[in-house]
Amino acid sequence: MMQSTLLRRIAPTLTRRALSSNAAEASSVMTLNFNLPHETIYNGATVSQVIVPGAAGEYGVTADHVPVVAQLKAGVLQIMHESAGEPEKYFVPGGFSITHDNSVTDISCPEAVKVDDIDPAAVSSNFEAARNAYTAAEAGSAAQAEAMVDMEVYRSMGSA
């Protein structure tokens, strides 16, 4: 019963995608919009692939990717440009990624730092400060939860 209901819901979309004129004209490039609250990093940039640190797991987005909305976890967002060999890497503490059916991906994060600009000594000392705040905070308190989030971000940043 549930399978037939699901099939009825997705069949029109699958048929429309398979029979669309765009399906035959698959492109090898996609458009990326990468925004922070205070800055636009990319607006309509043509790229070949984006590797997204999704909360449910890391995944790659290329042209003609199926539409998807994903929450981001703290991790490395990688952008592959058409001509560059090495990906451009940004550390992001979280955010959202929306991939549309027209090969456009929108990424919105509260902050982003180029991985090359991260100071390992500062990350290490900030992780230690967060760990100290966690152990000093009352169990189950908001302060302990905030310190735990800080520890996770600095742990991810340290492994970027």
PDB file of C-alpha atoms in Angstrom:
ATOM      1  CA  MET A   1       0.000   0.000   0.000  1.00  0.00           C
ATOM      2  CA  MET A   2       2.703   2.461   1.021  1.00  0.00           C
ATOM      3  CA  GLN A   3       4.807   1.568  -2.040  1.00  0.00           C
ATOM      4  CA  SER A   4       1.960   2.283  -4.444  1.00  0.00           C
ATOM      5  CA  THR A   5       1.290   5.624  -2.745  1.00  0.00           C
ATOM      6  CA  LEU A   6       4.960   6.562  -3.017  1.00  0.00           C
ATOM      7  CA  LEU A   7       5.074   5.477  -6.661  1.00  0.00           C
ATOM      8  CA  ARG A   8       2.014   7.593  -7.486  1.00  0.00           C
ATOM      9  CA  ARG A   9       3.694  10.626  -5.899  1.00  0.00           C
ATOM     10  CA  ILE A  10       7.041  10.330  -7.650  1.00  0.00           C
ATOM     11  CA  ALA A  11       6.018   8.855 -11.031  1.00  0.00           C
ATOM     12  CA  PRO A  12       4.957  12.207 -12.580  1.00  0.00           C
ATOM     13  CA  THR A  13       8.280  13.788 -11.578  1.00  0.00           C
ATOM     14  CA  LEU A  14      10.322  10.874 -12.924  1.00  0.00           C
ATOM     15  CA  THR A  15       8.381  10.837 -16.184  1.00  0.00           C
ATOM     16  CA  ARG A  16       8.696  14.592 -16.610  1.00  0.00           C
ATOM     17  CA  ARG A  17      12.485  14.396 -15.981  1.00  0.00           C
ATOM     18  CA  ALA A  18      13.019  11.460 -18.352  1.00  0.00           C
ATOM     19  CA  LEU A  19      10.985  12.975 -21.160  1.00  0.00           C
ATOM     20  CA  SER A  20      12.184  16.543 -20.801  1.00  0.00           C
ATOM     21  CA  SER A  21      14.327  18.014 -23.555  1.00  0.00           C
ATOM     22  CA  ASN A  22      16.873  18.952 -20.881  1.00  0.00           C
ATOM     23  CA  ALA A  23      17.542  15.294 -20.053  1.00  0.00           C
ATOM     24  CA  ALA A  24      19.004  14.769 -23.516  1.00  0.00           C
ATOM     25  CA  GLU A  25      21.080  17.927 -23.224  1.00  0.00           C
ATOM     26  CA  ALA A  26      22.917  16.981 -20.029  1.00  0.00           C
ATOM     27  CA  SER A  27      25.632  19.473 -19.281  1.00  0.00           C
ATOM     28  CA  SER A  28      28.935  18.946 -17.536  1.00  0.00           C
ATOM     29  CA  VAL A  29      28.876  22.193 -15.556  1.00  0.00           C
ATOM     30  CA  MET A  30      26.702  23.480 -12.784  1.00  0.00           C
ATOM     31  CA  THR A  31      26.013  26.868 -11.234  1.00  0.00           C
ATOM     32  CA  LEU A  32      27.007  27.600  -7.637  1.00  0.00           C
ATOM     33  CA  ASN A  33      25.694  30.303  -5.326  1.00  0.00           C
ATOM     34  CA  PHE A  34      27.625  30.327  -2.025  1.00  0.00           C
ATOM     35  CA  ASN A  35      26.460  32.910   0.508  1.00  0.00           C
ATOM     36  CA  LEU A  36      27.200  33.981   4.065  1.00  0.00           C
ATOM     37  CA  PRO A  37      25.073  36.503   5.970  1.00  0.00           C
ATOM     38  CA  HIS A  38      27.733  39.178   5.490  1.00  0.00           C
ATOM     39  CA  GLU A  39      29.309  38.134   2.166  1.00  0.00           C
ATOM     40  CA  THR A  40      28.614  36.466  -1.162  1.00  0.00           C
ATOM     41  CA  ILE A  41      31.483  34.139  -2.034  1.00  0.00           C
ATOM     42  CA  TYR A  42      30.041  32.931  -5.354  1.00  0.00           C
ATOM     43  CA  ASN A  43      27.045  34.201  -7.284  1.00  0.00           C
ATOM     44  CA  GLY A  44      26.282  32.266 -10.444  1.00  0.00           C
ATOM     45  CA  ALA A  45      29.758  30.693 -10.644  1.00  0.00           C
ATOM     46  CA  THR A  46      30.235  27.898 -13.161  1.00  0.00           C
ATOM     47  CA  VAL A  47      31.865  24.882 -11.490  1.00  0.00           C
ATOM     48  CA  SER A  48      32.207  21.199 -12.313  1.00  0.00           C
ATOM     49  CA  GLN A  49      31.439  19.723  -8.860  1.00  0.00           C
ATOM     50  CA  VAL A  50      30.818  20.595  -5.219  1.00  0.00           C
ATOM     51  CA  ILE A  51      31.463  18.149  -2.378  1.00  0.00           C
ATOM     52  CA  VAL A  52      29.134  18.962   0.491  1.00  0.00           C
ATOM     53  CA  PRO A  53      29.603  17.973   4.170  1.00  0.00           C
ATOM     54  CA  GLY A  54      25.994  16.911   4.686  1.00  0.00           C
ATOM     55  CA  ALA A  55      24.692  16.092   8.153  1.00  0.00           C
ATOM     56  CA  ALA A  56      23.670  12.667   6.828  1.00  0.00           C
ATOM     57  CA  GLY A  57      27.040  12.179   5.123  1.00  0.00           C
ATOM     58  CA  GLU A  58      29.350  13.827   2.636  1.00  0.00           C
ATOM     59  CA  TYR A  59      28.090  13.835  -0.972  1.00  0.00           C
ATOM     60  CA  GLY A  60      29.065  15.259  -4.348  1.00  0.00           C
ATOM     61  CA  VAL A  61      26.887  17.449  -6.542  1.00  0.00           C
ATOM     62  CA  THR A  62      27.460  17.656 -10.292  1.00  0.00           C
ATOM     63  CA  ALA A  63      25.438  18.994 -13.221  1.00  0.00           C
ATOM     64  CA  ASP A  64      21.985  17.449 -13.576  1.00  0.00           C
ATOM     65  CA  HIS A  65      22.025  16.184  -9.986  1.00  0.00           C
ATOM     66  CA  VAL A  66      18.672  15.193  -8.574  1.00  0.00           C
ATOM     67  CA  PRO A  67      17.183  18.013  -6.450  1.00  0.00           C
ATOM     68  CA  VAL A  68      18.058  17.743  -2.773  1.00  0.00           C
ATOM     69  CA  VAL A  69      17.887  19.875   0.363  1.00  0.00           C
ATOM     70  CA  ALA A  70      20.495  19.066   2.995  1.00  0.00           C
ATOM     71  CA  GLN A  71      21.581  20.369   6.352  1.00  0.00           C
ATOM     72  CA  LEU A  72      25.351  20.815   6.531  1.00  0.00           C
ATOM     73  CA  LYS A  73      27.527  19.713   9.421  1.00  0.00           C
ATOM     74  CA  ALA A  74      30.847  21.231  10.410  1.00  0.00           C
ATOM     75  CA  GLY A  75      33.316  20.143   7.762  1.00  0.00           C
ATOM     76  CA  VAL A  76      35.063  20.947   4.498  1.00  0.00           C
ATOM     77  CA  LEU A  77      33.107  22.185   1.491  1.00  0.00           C
ATOM     78  CA  GLN A  78      35.080  21.456  -1.682  1.00  0.00           C
ATOM     79  CA  ILE A  79      34.533  23.326  -4.947  1.00  0.00           C
ATOM     80  CA  MET A  80      35.960  21.897  -8.158  1.00  0.00           C
ATOM     81  CA  HIS A  81      36.377  24.510 -10.868  1.00  0.00           C
ATOM     82  CA  GLU A  82      36.367  23.566 -14.524  1.00  0.00           C
ATOM     83  CA  SER A  83      40.015  24.438 -15.149  1.00  0.00           C
ATOM     84  CA  ALA A  84      41.658  23.970 -11.738  1.00  0.00           C
ATOM     85  CA  GLY A  85      43.157  20.647 -10.703  1.00  0.00           C
ATOM     86  CA  GLU A  86      42.944  21.089  -6.925  1.00  0.00           C
ATOM     87  CA  PRO A  87      39.574  21.802  -5.296  1.00  0.00           C
ATOM     88  CA  GLU A  88      39.003  25.073  -3.478  1.00  0.00           C
ATOM     89  CA  LYS A  89      38.318  24.164   0.159  1.00  0.00           C
ATOM     90  CA  TYR A  90      36.316  26.046   2.776  1.00  0.00           C
ATOM     91  CA  PHE A  91      35.671  25.037   6.353  1.00  0.00           C
ATOM     92  CA  VAL A  92      31.982  25.587   7.196  1.00  0.00           C
ATOM     93  CA  PRO A  93      30.471  25.193  10.684  1.00  0.00           C
ATOM     94  CA  GLY A  94      27.090  24.146   9.288  1.00  0.00           C
ATOM     95  CA  GLY A  95      24.387  25.574   7.068  1.00  0.00           C
ATOM     96  CA  PHE A  96      22.158  24.382   4.236  1.00  0.00           C
ATOM     97  CA  SER A  97      22.569  23.251   0.641  1.00  0.00           C
ATOM     98  CA  ILE A  98      19.733  23.311  -1.881  1.00  0.00           C
ATOM     99  CA  THR A  99      20.281  21.673  -5.260  1.00  0.00           C
ATOM    100  CA  HIS A 100      17.659  22.583  -7.850  1.00  0.00           C
ATOM    101  CA  ASP A 101      16.683  20.552 -10.912  1.00  0.00           C
ATOM    102  CA  ASN A 102      18.275  23.121 -13.251  1.00  0.00           C
ATOM    103  CA  SER A 103      21.872  22.340 -12.154  1.00  0.00           C
ATOM    104  CA  VAL A 104      21.959  25.239  -9.679  1.00  0.00           C
ATOM    105  CA  THR A 105      23.128  24.676  -6.106  1.00  0.00           C
ATOM    106  CA  ASP A 106      22.644  27.280  -3.366  1.00  0.00           C
ATOM    107  CA  ILE A 107      24.788  26.993  -0.242  1.00  0.00           C
ATOM    108  CA  SER A 108      24.118  29.179   2.770  1.00  0.00           C
ATOM    109  CA  CYS A 109      26.375  29.081   5.839  1.00  0.00           C
ATOM    110  CA  PRO A 110      26.785  31.317   8.889  1.00  0.00           C
ATOM    111  CA  GLU A 111      30.549  31.472   8.246  1.00  0.00           C
ATOM    112  CA  ALA A 112      33.197  30.016   5.926  1.00  0.00           C
ATOM    113  CA  VAL A 113      36.990  30.075   6.136  1.00  0.00           C
ATOM    114  CA  LYS A 114      39.417  28.943   3.457  1.00  0.00           C
ATOM    115  CA  VAL A 115      41.162  25.849   4.801  1.00  0.00           C
ATOM    116  CA  ASP A 116      44.563  27.386   3.941  1.00  0.00           C
ATOM    117  CA  ASP A 117      43.761  30.335   6.258  1.00  0.00           C
ATOM    118  CA  ILE A 118      43.134  28.189   9.358  1.00  0.00           C
ATOM    119  CA  ASP A 119      45.743  28.549  12.113  1.00  0.00           C
ATOM    120  CA  PRO A 120      46.239  25.090  13.688  1.00  0.00           C
ATOM    121  CA  ALA A 121      47.605  26.574  16.946  1.00  0.00           C
ATOM    122  CA  ALA A 122      44.523  28.777  17.377  1.00  0.00           C
ATOM    123  CA  VAL A 123      42.221  25.839  16.637  1.00  0.00           C
ATOM    124  CA  SER A 124      44.009  23.692  19.225  1.00  0.00           C
ATOM    125  CA  SER A 125      43.893  26.345  21.945  1.00  0.00           C
ATOM    126  CA  ASN A 126      40.225  27.123  21.230  1.00  0.00           C
ATOM    127  CA  PHE A 127      39.390  23.404  21.390  1.00  0.00           C
ATOM    128  CA  GLU A 128      41.093  23.163  24.794  1.00  0.00           C
ATOM    129  CA  ALA A 129      39.190  26.246  26.021  1.00  0.00           C
ATOM    130  CA  ALA A 130      35.907  24.675  24.851  1.00  0.00           C
ATOM    131  CA  ARG A 131      36.772  21.390  26.575  1.00  0.00           C
ATOM    132  CA  ASN A 132      37.539  23.256  29.824  1.00  0.00           C
ATOM    133  CA  ALA A 133      34.251  25.147  29.540  1.00  0.00           C
ATOM    134  CA  TYR A 134      32.430  21.851  28.990  1.00  0.00           C
ATOM    135  CA  THR A 135      33.889  20.210  32.100  1.00  0.00           C
ATOM    136  CA  ALA A 136      33.328  23.330  34.213  1.00  0.00           C
ATOM    137  CA  ALA A 137      29.686  23.742  33.166  1.00  0.00           C
ATOM    138  CA  GLU A 138      26.793  22.227  35.081  1.00  0.00           C
ATOM    139  CA  ALA A 139      25.638  18.930  33.578  1.00  0.00           C
ATOM    140  CA  GLY A 140      22.762  19.424  31.152  1.00  0.00           C
ATOM    141  CA  SER A 141      23.080  23.214  31.140  1.00  0.00           C
ATOM    142  CA  ALA A 142      22.973  25.504  28.113  1.00  0.00           C
ATOM    143  CA  ALA A 143      26.609  26.429  28.796  1.00  0.00           C
ATOM    144  CA  GLN A 144      27.620  22.778  28.574  1.00  0.00           C
ATOM    145  CA  ALA A 145      25.674  22.333  25.326  1.00  0.00           C
ATOM    146  CA  GLU A 146      27.325  25.418  23.819  1.00  0.00           C
ATOM    147  CA  ALA A 147      30.759  24.161  24.837  1.00  0.00           C
ATOM    148  CA  MET A 148      29.984  20.772  23.283  1.00  0.00           C
ATOM    149  CA  VAL A 149      29.054  22.439  19.979  1.00  0.00           C
ATOM    150  CA  ASP A 150      32.271  24.494  20.120  1.00  0.00           C
ATOM    151  CA  MET A 151      34.297  21.334  20.740  1.00  0.00           C
ATOM    152  CA  GLU A 152      32.715  19.615  17.731  1.00  0.00           C
ATOM    153  CA  VAL A 153      33.377  22.605  15.465  1.00  0.00           C
ATOM    154  CA  TYR A 154      37.016  22.903  16.555  1.00  0.00           C
ATOM    155  CA  ARG A 155      37.500  19.134  16.243  1.00  0.00           C
ATOM    156  CA  SER A 156      36.180  19.287  12.659  1.00  0.00           C
ATOM    157  CA  MET A 157      38.240  22.370  11.927  1.00  0.00           C
ATOM    158  CA  GLY A 158      41.369  20.680  13.268  1.00  0.00           C
ATOM    159  CA  SER A 159      40.903  17.760  10.916  1.00  0.00           C
ATOM    160  CA  ALA A 160      40.244  20.031   7.913  1.00  0.00           C
TER     161      ALA A 160
END
